[in-house]
Coordinates of C-alpha atoms in Angstrom, one line a residue:
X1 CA 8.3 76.6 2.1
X2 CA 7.6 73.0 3.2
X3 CA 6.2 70.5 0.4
X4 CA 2.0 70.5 0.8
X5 CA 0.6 66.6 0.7
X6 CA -2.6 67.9 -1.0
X7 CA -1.4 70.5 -3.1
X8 CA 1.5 71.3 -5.7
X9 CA 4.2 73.2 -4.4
X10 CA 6.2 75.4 -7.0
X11 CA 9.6 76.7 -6.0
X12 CA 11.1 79.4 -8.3
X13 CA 14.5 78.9 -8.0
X14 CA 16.7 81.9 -8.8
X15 CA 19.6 82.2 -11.0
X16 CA 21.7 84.1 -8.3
X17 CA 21.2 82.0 -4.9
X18 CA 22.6 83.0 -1.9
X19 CA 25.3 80.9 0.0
X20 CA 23.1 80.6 2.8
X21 CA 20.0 79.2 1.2
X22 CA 19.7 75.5 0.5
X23 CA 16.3 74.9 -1.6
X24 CA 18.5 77.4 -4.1
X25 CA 20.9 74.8 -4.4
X26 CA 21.2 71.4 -6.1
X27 CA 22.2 68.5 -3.9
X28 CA 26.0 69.4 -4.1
X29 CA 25.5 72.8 -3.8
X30 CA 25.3 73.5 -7.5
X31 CA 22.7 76.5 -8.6
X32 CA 19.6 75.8 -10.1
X33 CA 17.3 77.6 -12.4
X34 CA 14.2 76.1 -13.2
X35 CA 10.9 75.7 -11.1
X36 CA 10.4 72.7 -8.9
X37 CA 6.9 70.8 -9.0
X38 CA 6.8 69.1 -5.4
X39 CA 6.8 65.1 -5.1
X40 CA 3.5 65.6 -3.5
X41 CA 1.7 67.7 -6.4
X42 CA -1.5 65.9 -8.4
X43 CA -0.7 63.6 -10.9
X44 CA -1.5 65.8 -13.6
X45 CA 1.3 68.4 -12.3
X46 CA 4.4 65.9 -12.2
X47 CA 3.2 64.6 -15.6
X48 CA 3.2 68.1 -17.3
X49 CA 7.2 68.4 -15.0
X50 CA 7.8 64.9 -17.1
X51 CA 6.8 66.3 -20.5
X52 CA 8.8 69.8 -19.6
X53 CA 11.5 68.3 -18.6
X54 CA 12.0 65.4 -21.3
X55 CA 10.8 67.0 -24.6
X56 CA 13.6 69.1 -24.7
X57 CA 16.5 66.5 -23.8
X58 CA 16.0 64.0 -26.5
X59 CA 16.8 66.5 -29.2
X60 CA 20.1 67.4 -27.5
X61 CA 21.0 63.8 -25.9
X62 CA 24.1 63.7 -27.6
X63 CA 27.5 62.2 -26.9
X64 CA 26.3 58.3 -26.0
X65 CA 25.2 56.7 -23.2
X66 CA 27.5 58.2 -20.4
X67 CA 27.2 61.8 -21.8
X68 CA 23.1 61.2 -21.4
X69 CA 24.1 60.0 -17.6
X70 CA 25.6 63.1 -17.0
X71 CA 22.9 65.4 -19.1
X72 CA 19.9 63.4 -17.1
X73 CA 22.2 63.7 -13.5
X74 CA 22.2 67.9 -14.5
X75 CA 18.0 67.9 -15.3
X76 CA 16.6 65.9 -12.1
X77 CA 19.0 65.6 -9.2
X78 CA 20.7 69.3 -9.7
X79 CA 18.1 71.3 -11.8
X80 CA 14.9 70.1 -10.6
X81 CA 15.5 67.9 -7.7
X82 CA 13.5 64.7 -8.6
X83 CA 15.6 62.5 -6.1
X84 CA 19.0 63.2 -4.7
X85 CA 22.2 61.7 -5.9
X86 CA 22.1 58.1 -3.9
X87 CA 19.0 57.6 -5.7
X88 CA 19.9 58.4 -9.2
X89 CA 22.8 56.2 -9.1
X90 CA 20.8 53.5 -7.7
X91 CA 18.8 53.5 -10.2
X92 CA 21.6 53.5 -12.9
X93 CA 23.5 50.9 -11.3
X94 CA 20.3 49.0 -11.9
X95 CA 20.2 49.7 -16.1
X96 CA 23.9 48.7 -15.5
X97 CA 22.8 45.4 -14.2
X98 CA 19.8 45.1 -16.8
X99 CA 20.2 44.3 -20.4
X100 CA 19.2 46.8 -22.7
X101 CA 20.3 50.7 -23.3
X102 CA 21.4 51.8 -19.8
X103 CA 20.8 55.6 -20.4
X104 CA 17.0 55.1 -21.4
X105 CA 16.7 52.6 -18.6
X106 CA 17.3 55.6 -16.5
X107 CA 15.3 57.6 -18.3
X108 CA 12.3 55.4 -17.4
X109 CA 12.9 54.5 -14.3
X110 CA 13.5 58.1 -12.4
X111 CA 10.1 59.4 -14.8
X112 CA 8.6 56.5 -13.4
X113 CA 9.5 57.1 -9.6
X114 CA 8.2 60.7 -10.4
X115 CA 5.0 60.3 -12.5
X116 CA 3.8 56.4 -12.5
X117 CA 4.1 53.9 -15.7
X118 CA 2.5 56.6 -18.2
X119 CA 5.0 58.9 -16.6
X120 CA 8.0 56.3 -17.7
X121 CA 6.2 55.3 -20.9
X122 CA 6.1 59.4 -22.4
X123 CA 9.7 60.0 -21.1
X124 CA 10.5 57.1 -23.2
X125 CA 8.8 58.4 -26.4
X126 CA 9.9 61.4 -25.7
X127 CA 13.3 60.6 -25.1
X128 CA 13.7 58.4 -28.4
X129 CA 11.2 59.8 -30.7
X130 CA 14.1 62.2 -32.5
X131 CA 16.4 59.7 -33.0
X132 CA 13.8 57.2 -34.4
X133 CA 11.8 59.9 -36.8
X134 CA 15.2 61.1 -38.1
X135 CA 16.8 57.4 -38.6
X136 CA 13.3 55.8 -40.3
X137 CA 13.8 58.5 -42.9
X138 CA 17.6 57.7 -43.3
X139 CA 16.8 54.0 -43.6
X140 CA 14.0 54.9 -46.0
X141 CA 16.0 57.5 -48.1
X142 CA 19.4 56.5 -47.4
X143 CA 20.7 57.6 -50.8
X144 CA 19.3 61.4 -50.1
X145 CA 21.7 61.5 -47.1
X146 CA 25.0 62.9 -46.1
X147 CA 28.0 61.4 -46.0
X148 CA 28.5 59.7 -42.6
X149 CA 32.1 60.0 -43.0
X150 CA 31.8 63.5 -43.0
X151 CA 29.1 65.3 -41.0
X152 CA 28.2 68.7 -41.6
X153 CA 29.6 71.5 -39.6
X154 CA 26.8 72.2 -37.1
X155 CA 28.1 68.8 -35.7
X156 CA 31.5 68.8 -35.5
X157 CA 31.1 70.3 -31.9
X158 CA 28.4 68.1 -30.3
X159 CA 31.0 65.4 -28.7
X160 CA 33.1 67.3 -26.9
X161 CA 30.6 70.0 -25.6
X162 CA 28.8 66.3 -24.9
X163 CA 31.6 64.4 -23.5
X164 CA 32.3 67.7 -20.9
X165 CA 29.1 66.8 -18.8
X166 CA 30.6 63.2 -18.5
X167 CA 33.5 64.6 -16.9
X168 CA 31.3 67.1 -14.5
X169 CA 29.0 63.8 -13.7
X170 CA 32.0 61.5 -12.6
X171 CA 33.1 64.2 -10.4
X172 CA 29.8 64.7 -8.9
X173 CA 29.8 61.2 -8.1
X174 CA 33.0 60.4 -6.9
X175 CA 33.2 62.9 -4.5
X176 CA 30.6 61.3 -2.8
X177 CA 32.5 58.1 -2.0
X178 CA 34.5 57.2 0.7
X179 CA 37.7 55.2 0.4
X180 CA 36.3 51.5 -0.4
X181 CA 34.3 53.0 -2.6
X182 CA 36.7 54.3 -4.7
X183 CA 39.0 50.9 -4.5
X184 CA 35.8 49.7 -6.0
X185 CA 35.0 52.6 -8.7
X186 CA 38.7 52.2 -9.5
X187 CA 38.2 48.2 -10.1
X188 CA 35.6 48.6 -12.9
X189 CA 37.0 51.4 -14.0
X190 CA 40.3 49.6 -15.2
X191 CA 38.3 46.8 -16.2
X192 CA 36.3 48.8 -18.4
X193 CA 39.3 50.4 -20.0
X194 CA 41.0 47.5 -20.4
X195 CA 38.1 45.3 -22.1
X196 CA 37.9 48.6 -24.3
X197 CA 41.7 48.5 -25.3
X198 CA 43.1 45.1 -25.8
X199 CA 43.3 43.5 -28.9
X200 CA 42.7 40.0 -27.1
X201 CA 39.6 40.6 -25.4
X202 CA 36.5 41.3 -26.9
X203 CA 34.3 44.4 -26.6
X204 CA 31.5 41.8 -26.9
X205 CA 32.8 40.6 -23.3
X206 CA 31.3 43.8 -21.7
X207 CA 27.7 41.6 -21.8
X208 CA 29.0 39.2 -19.4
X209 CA 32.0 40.9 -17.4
X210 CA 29.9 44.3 -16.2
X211 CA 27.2 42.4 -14.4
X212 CA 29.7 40.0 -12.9
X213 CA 31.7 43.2 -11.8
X214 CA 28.9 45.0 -10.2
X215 CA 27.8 41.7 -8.5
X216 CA 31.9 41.5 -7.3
X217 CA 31.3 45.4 -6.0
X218 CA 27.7 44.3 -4.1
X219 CA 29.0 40.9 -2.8
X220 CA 32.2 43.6 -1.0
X221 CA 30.1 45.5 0.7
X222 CA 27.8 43.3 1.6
X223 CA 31.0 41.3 3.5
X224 CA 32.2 44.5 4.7
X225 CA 29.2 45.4 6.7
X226 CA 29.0 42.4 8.6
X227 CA 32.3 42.7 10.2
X228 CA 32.9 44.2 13.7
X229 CA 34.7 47.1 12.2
X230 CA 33.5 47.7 8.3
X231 CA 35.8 50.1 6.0
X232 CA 32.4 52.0 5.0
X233 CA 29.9 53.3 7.1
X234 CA 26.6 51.2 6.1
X235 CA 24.1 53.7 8.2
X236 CA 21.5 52.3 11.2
X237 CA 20.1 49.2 10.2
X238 CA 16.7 50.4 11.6
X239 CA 16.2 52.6 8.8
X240 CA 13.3 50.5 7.9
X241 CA 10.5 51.7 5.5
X242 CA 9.0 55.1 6.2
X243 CA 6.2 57.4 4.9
X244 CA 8.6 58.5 2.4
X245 CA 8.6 55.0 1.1
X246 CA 5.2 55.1 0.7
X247 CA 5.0 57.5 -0.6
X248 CA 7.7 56.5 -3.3
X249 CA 5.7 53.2 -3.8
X250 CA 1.9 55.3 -4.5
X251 CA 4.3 57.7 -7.1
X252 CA 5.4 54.4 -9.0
X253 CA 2.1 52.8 -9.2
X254 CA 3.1 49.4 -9.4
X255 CA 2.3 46.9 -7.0
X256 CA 5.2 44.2 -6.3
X257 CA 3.2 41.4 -7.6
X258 CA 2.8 43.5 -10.6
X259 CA 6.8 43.6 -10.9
X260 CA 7.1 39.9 -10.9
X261 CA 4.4 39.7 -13.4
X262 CA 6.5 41.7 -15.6
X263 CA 9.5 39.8 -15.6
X264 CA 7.4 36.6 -16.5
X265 CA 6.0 38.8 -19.8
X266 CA 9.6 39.6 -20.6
X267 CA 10.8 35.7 -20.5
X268 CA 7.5 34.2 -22.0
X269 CA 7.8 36.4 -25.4
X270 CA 11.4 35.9 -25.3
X271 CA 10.6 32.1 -25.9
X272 CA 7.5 32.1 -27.5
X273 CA 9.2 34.4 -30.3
X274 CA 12.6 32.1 -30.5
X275 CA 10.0 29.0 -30.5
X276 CA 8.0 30.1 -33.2
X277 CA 10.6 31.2 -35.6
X278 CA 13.4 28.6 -35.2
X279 CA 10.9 26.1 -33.5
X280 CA 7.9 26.4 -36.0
X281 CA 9.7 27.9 -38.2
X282 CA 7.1 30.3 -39.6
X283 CA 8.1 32.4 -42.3
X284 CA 7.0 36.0 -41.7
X285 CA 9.3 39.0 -42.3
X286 CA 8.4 41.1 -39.3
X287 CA 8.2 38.5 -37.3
X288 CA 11.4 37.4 -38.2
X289 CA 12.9 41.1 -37.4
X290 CA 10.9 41.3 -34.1
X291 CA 12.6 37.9 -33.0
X292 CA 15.9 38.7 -34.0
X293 CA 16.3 42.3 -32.0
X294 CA 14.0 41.0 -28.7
X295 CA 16.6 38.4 -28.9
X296 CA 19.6 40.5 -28.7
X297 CA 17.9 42.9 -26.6
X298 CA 17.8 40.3 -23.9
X299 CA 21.5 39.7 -23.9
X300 CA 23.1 42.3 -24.3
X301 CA 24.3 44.3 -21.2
X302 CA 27.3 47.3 -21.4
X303 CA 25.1 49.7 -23.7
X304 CA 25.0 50.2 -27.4
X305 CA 28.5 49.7 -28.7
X306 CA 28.3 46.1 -27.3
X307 CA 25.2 45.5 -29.6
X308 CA 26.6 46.5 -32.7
X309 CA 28.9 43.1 -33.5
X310 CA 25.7 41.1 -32.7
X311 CA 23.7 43.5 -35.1
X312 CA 26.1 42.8 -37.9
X313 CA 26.1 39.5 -37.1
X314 CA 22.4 38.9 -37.7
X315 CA 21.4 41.8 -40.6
X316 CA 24.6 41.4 -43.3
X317 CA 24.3 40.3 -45.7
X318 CA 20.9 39.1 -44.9
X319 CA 18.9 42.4 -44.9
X320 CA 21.4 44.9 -46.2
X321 CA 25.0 45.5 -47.7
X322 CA 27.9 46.2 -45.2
X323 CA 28.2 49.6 -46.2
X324 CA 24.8 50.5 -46.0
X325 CA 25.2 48.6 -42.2
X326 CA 28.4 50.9 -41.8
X327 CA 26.3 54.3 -43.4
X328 CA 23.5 54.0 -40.7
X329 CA 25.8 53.5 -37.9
X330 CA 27.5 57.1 -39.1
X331 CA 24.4 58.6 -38.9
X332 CA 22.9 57.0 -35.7
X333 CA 26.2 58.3 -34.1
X334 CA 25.6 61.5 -35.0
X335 CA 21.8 61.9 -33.9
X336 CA 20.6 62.4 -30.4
X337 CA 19.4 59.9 -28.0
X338 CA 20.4 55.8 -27.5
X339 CA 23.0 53.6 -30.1
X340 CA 19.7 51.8 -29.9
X341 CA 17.7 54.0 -32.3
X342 CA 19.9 52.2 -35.1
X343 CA 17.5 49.2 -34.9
X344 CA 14.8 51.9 -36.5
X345 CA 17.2 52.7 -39.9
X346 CA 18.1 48.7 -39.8
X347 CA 14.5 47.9 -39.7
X348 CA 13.6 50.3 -42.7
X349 CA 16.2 49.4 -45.2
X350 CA 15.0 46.3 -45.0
X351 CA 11.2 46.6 -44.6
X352 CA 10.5 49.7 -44.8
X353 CA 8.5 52.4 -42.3
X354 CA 6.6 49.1 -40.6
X355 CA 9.7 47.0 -40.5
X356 CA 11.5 50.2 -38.5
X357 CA 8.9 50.4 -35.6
X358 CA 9.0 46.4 -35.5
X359 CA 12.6 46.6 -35.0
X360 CA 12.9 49.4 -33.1
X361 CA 10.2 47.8 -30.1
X362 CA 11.9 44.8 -30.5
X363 CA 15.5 46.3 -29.6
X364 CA 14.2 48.1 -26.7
X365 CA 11.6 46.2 -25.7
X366 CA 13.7 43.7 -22.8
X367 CA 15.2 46.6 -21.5
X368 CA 11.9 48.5 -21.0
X369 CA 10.0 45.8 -19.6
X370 CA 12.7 44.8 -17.3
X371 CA 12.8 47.8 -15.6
X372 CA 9.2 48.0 -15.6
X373 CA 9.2 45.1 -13.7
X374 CA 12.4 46.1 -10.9
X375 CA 11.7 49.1 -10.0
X376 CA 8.9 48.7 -7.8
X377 CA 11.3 46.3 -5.9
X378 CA 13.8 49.2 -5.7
X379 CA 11.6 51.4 -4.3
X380 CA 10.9 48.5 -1.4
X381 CA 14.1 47.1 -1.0
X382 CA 16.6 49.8 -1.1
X383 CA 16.4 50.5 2.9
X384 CA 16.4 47.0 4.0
X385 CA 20.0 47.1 5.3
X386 CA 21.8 43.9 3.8
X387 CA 20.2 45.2 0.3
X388 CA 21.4 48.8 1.0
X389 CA 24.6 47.4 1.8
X390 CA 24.7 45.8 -1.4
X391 CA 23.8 48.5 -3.2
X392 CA 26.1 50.4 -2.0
X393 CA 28.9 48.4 -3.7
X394 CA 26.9 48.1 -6.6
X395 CA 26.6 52.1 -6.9
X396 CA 30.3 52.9 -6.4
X397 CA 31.4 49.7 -9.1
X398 CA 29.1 51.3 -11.7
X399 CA 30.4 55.2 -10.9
X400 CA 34.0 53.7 -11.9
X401 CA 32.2 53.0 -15.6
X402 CA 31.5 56.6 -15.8
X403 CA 35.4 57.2 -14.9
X404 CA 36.1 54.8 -17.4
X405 CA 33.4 56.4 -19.9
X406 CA 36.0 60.0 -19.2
X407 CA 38.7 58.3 -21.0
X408 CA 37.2 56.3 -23.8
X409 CA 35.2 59.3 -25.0
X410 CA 37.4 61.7 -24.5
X411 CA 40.0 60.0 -27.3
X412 CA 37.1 59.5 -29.7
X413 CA 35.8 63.0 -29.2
X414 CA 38.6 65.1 -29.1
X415 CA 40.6 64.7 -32.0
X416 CA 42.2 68.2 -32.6
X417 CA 42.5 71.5 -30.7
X418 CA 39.5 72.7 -32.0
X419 CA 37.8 69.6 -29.9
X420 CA 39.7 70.8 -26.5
X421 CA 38.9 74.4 -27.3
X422 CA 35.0 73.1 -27.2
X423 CA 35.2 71.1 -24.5
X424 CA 37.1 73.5 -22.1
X425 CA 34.2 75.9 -23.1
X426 CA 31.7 73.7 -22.2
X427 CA 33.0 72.4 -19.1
X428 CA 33.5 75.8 -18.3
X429 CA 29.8 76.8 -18.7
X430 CA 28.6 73.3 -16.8
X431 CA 31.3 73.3 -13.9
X432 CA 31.6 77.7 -13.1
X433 CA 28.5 79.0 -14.7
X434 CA 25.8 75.7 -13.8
X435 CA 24.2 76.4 -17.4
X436 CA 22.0 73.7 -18.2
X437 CA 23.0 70.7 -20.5
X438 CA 21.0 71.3 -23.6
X439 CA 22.2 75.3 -23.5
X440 CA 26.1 73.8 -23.3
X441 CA 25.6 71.0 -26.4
X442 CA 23.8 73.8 -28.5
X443 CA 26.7 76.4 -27.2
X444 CA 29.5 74.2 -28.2
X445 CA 28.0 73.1 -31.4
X446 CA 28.2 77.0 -32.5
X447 CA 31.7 76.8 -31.1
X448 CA 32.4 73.9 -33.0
X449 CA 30.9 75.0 -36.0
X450 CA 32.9 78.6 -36.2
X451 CA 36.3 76.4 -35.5
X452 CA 35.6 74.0 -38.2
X453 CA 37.3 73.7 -41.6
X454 CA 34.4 75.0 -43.7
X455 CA 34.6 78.0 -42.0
X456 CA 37.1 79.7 -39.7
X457 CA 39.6 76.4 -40.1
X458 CA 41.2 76.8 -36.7
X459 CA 42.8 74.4 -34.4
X460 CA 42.4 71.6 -36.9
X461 CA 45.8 69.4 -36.9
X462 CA 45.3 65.8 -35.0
X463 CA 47.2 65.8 -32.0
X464 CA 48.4 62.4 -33.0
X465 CA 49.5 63.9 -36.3
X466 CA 51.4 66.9 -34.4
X467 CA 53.2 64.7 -32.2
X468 CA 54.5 62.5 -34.1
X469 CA 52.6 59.4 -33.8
X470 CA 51.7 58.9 -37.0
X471 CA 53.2 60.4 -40.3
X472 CA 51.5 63.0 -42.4
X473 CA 50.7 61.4 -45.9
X474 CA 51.3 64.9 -47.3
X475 CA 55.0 65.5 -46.1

């Protein structure tokens, strides 16, 4: 049934589609099972699709921020539709680009194609608000807590079963690309690895070698589709902006003037904060903390491992001991949704419940007004050719991070058999089966759980360990 303009349109999509019909299929052919509210539907309808659709994500967002790409890539391009693949990786190429944390970045900006500002603003909260309840308390009671260096069972399993939809996402993507668009995925891909793995670069780098990397990827395409004979195919460059724009523009609700507006907000409270505390030097706690993580919030690009040195840099010893610094980063790693939630349990031990929800708004706050701000010039720009062009190396240099991401995690996460045993089982139910993210992280933390050491204890000598790489203290 065609989508009404006046009227919401819901499609019940069936778990058992047939080969032949397409609105029973995701955008690369991958089943769906949930309803469909149509882009056309009344406000109220696409903000009841955002609450749906978000409320239950942040209390299964684990793995970091690629594993969130690929759980968010599963919800709205395959599951539900919200915009088709080009789109979503637009828009995470643009977090890429952005400081702040990349994953919630996305998170804002396809709730706020879909539902306007309030649309982005209770994805956010709802994306977070796990994360930062369960963290404040931490921060508050950290003494009452477990043992960061070793989690309890039930989450022993959430990595891998996590780090599985990374693997499904990069595939998704890349088989998308044509052949200078993997050169360029494979550039930033090795990159990334390589900042990640050498002892003589820092990890801290990442801030200032992504965005030059994705500007490198745009800048190639760009060339490319001036010449007489490009290596990509670039599209008509009468595209030009349609009703489908438009109607993309009325969704988002913010006018470009707006947009600009927004980036001036994002600068002036940068300096106004720096100016008054190192400037005027006024001596308020939370205003101290407020200045500190707006600060680091925007410059810090590459996600929330990068902000971690600066973090330590700033609150130890001045607002807590290394090993309580060290304790909260245990725990934040184990919780659902963005690294960036750790500025809530920073933010208590030091002040308390008030000084966690200054912190927290203060670490997320440049990334959530920048893309406020960009993405009604997205929405404008993206069919203009020579920005489409760009784009379009922009897209494929940030799909190579995800690549990278398959690597990196995939060490940290799978440690043992037990790990592989998980995530074989979860890519198994994501890949074959098309069950739904949150159903595969709750499926292989059970898994997990039965094939840990406090209870079945199988599969549970390090690979490392077993081949030799390192020698068992016990022999």
């Amino acid at each position: 049934m065609p989508p009404q303009e006046d009227e919401a349109v819901l499609e019940q999509v069936d778990f058992e589609p047939t080969e032949n019909d397409p609105e029973k299929h995701g955008e690369d052919g991958e089943a769906t099972a949930v309803k469909r509210v149509s882009e056309d539907a009344p406000w109220g309808e696409r903000m009841k699709e955002v609450f749906t659709t978000f409320w239950p994500l942040g209390l299964v967002a684990f793995g970091g921020p690629q594993a969130h790409i690929a759980i968010l890539r599963d919800h709205l391009v395959v599951q539900r539709g919200w915009l088709d693949e080009e789109q979503f990786i637009e828009l995470f190429a643009i977090g890429q680009g952005l400081p702040g944390p990349t994953s919630t970045q996305l998170v804002v900006s396809t709730a706020l194609s879909r539902a306007g500002p309030l649309g982005g603003l209770l994805a956010f909260m709802l994306w977070n608000i796990p994360g930062l309840i369960f963290l404040t308390l931490c921060g508050v009671l950290i003494d009452a807590y477990i043992d960061p260096d070793d989690p309890p069972f039930y989450l022993v399993g959430l990595p891998p079963a996590a780090i599985s939809l990374v693997f499904k996402a990069f595939y998704g993507f890349t088989s998308k690309l044509d052949k200078l668009g993997i050169a360029l995925a494979l550039m930033s891909c090795l990159i990334a690895i390589l900042i990640n793995g050498d002892e003589d670069i820092k990890p801290t780098s990442s801030q200032f070698v992504f965005p030059i990397t994705l500007t490198i990827g745009g800048l190639v395409t760009l060339f490319d589709s001036k010449r007489e004979n490009p290596w990509s195919d670039y599209g008509s460059p009468s595209k030009g902006w349609d009703a489908a724009d438009d109607r993309l523009m009325k969704r988002i609700g913010i006018p470009l003037w707006v947009g600009g507006l927004i980036f001036l907000v994002w600068a002036a409270v940068l300096v106004l904060v720096i100016v008054l505390v190192d400037v005027a030097e006024v001596e308020n706690d939370y205003l101290n903390i407020f200045e500190v993580m707006y600060r680091i919030g925007s410059i810090i690009f590459g996600g929330g491992q990068v902000v971690l040195p600066l973090l330590e840099t700033e609150v130890v010893p001045a607002w807590m001991t290394r090993d309580q610094f060290l304790q909260g980063l245990g725990l934040a790693q184990s919780m659902p949704g963005p690294l960036f939630n750790f500025s809530a349990y920073l933010g208590a031990v030091y002040k308390g419940v008030p000084g966690a929800l200054v912190a927290y708004m203060g670490l997320f706050g440049p990334g959530i007004i920048l893309i406020f701000g960009i993405v009604p010039f997205w929405a404008r720009l993206r069919h203009v050719f020579w920005f489409k062009a760009v784009l379009k190396g922009v897209n494929a240099t940030a799909i190579g991070l995800v690549g990278a991401a398959c690597v990196i995690l995939w060490e940290a996460a799978v440690t043992n058999a037990a790990d592989a045993m998980v995530f074989a089982f979860a890519g198994t139910l994501a890949v074959a089966y098309n069950v739904q993210a949150p159903i595969i992280v709750f499926a292989g933390g059970v898994l997990g759980a039965i094939l840990c050491d406090d209870a079945l204890d199988l599969g549970q000598v390090p690979y490392c360990l077993r081949s030799g790489f390192i020698t068992d203290p016990d022999s």
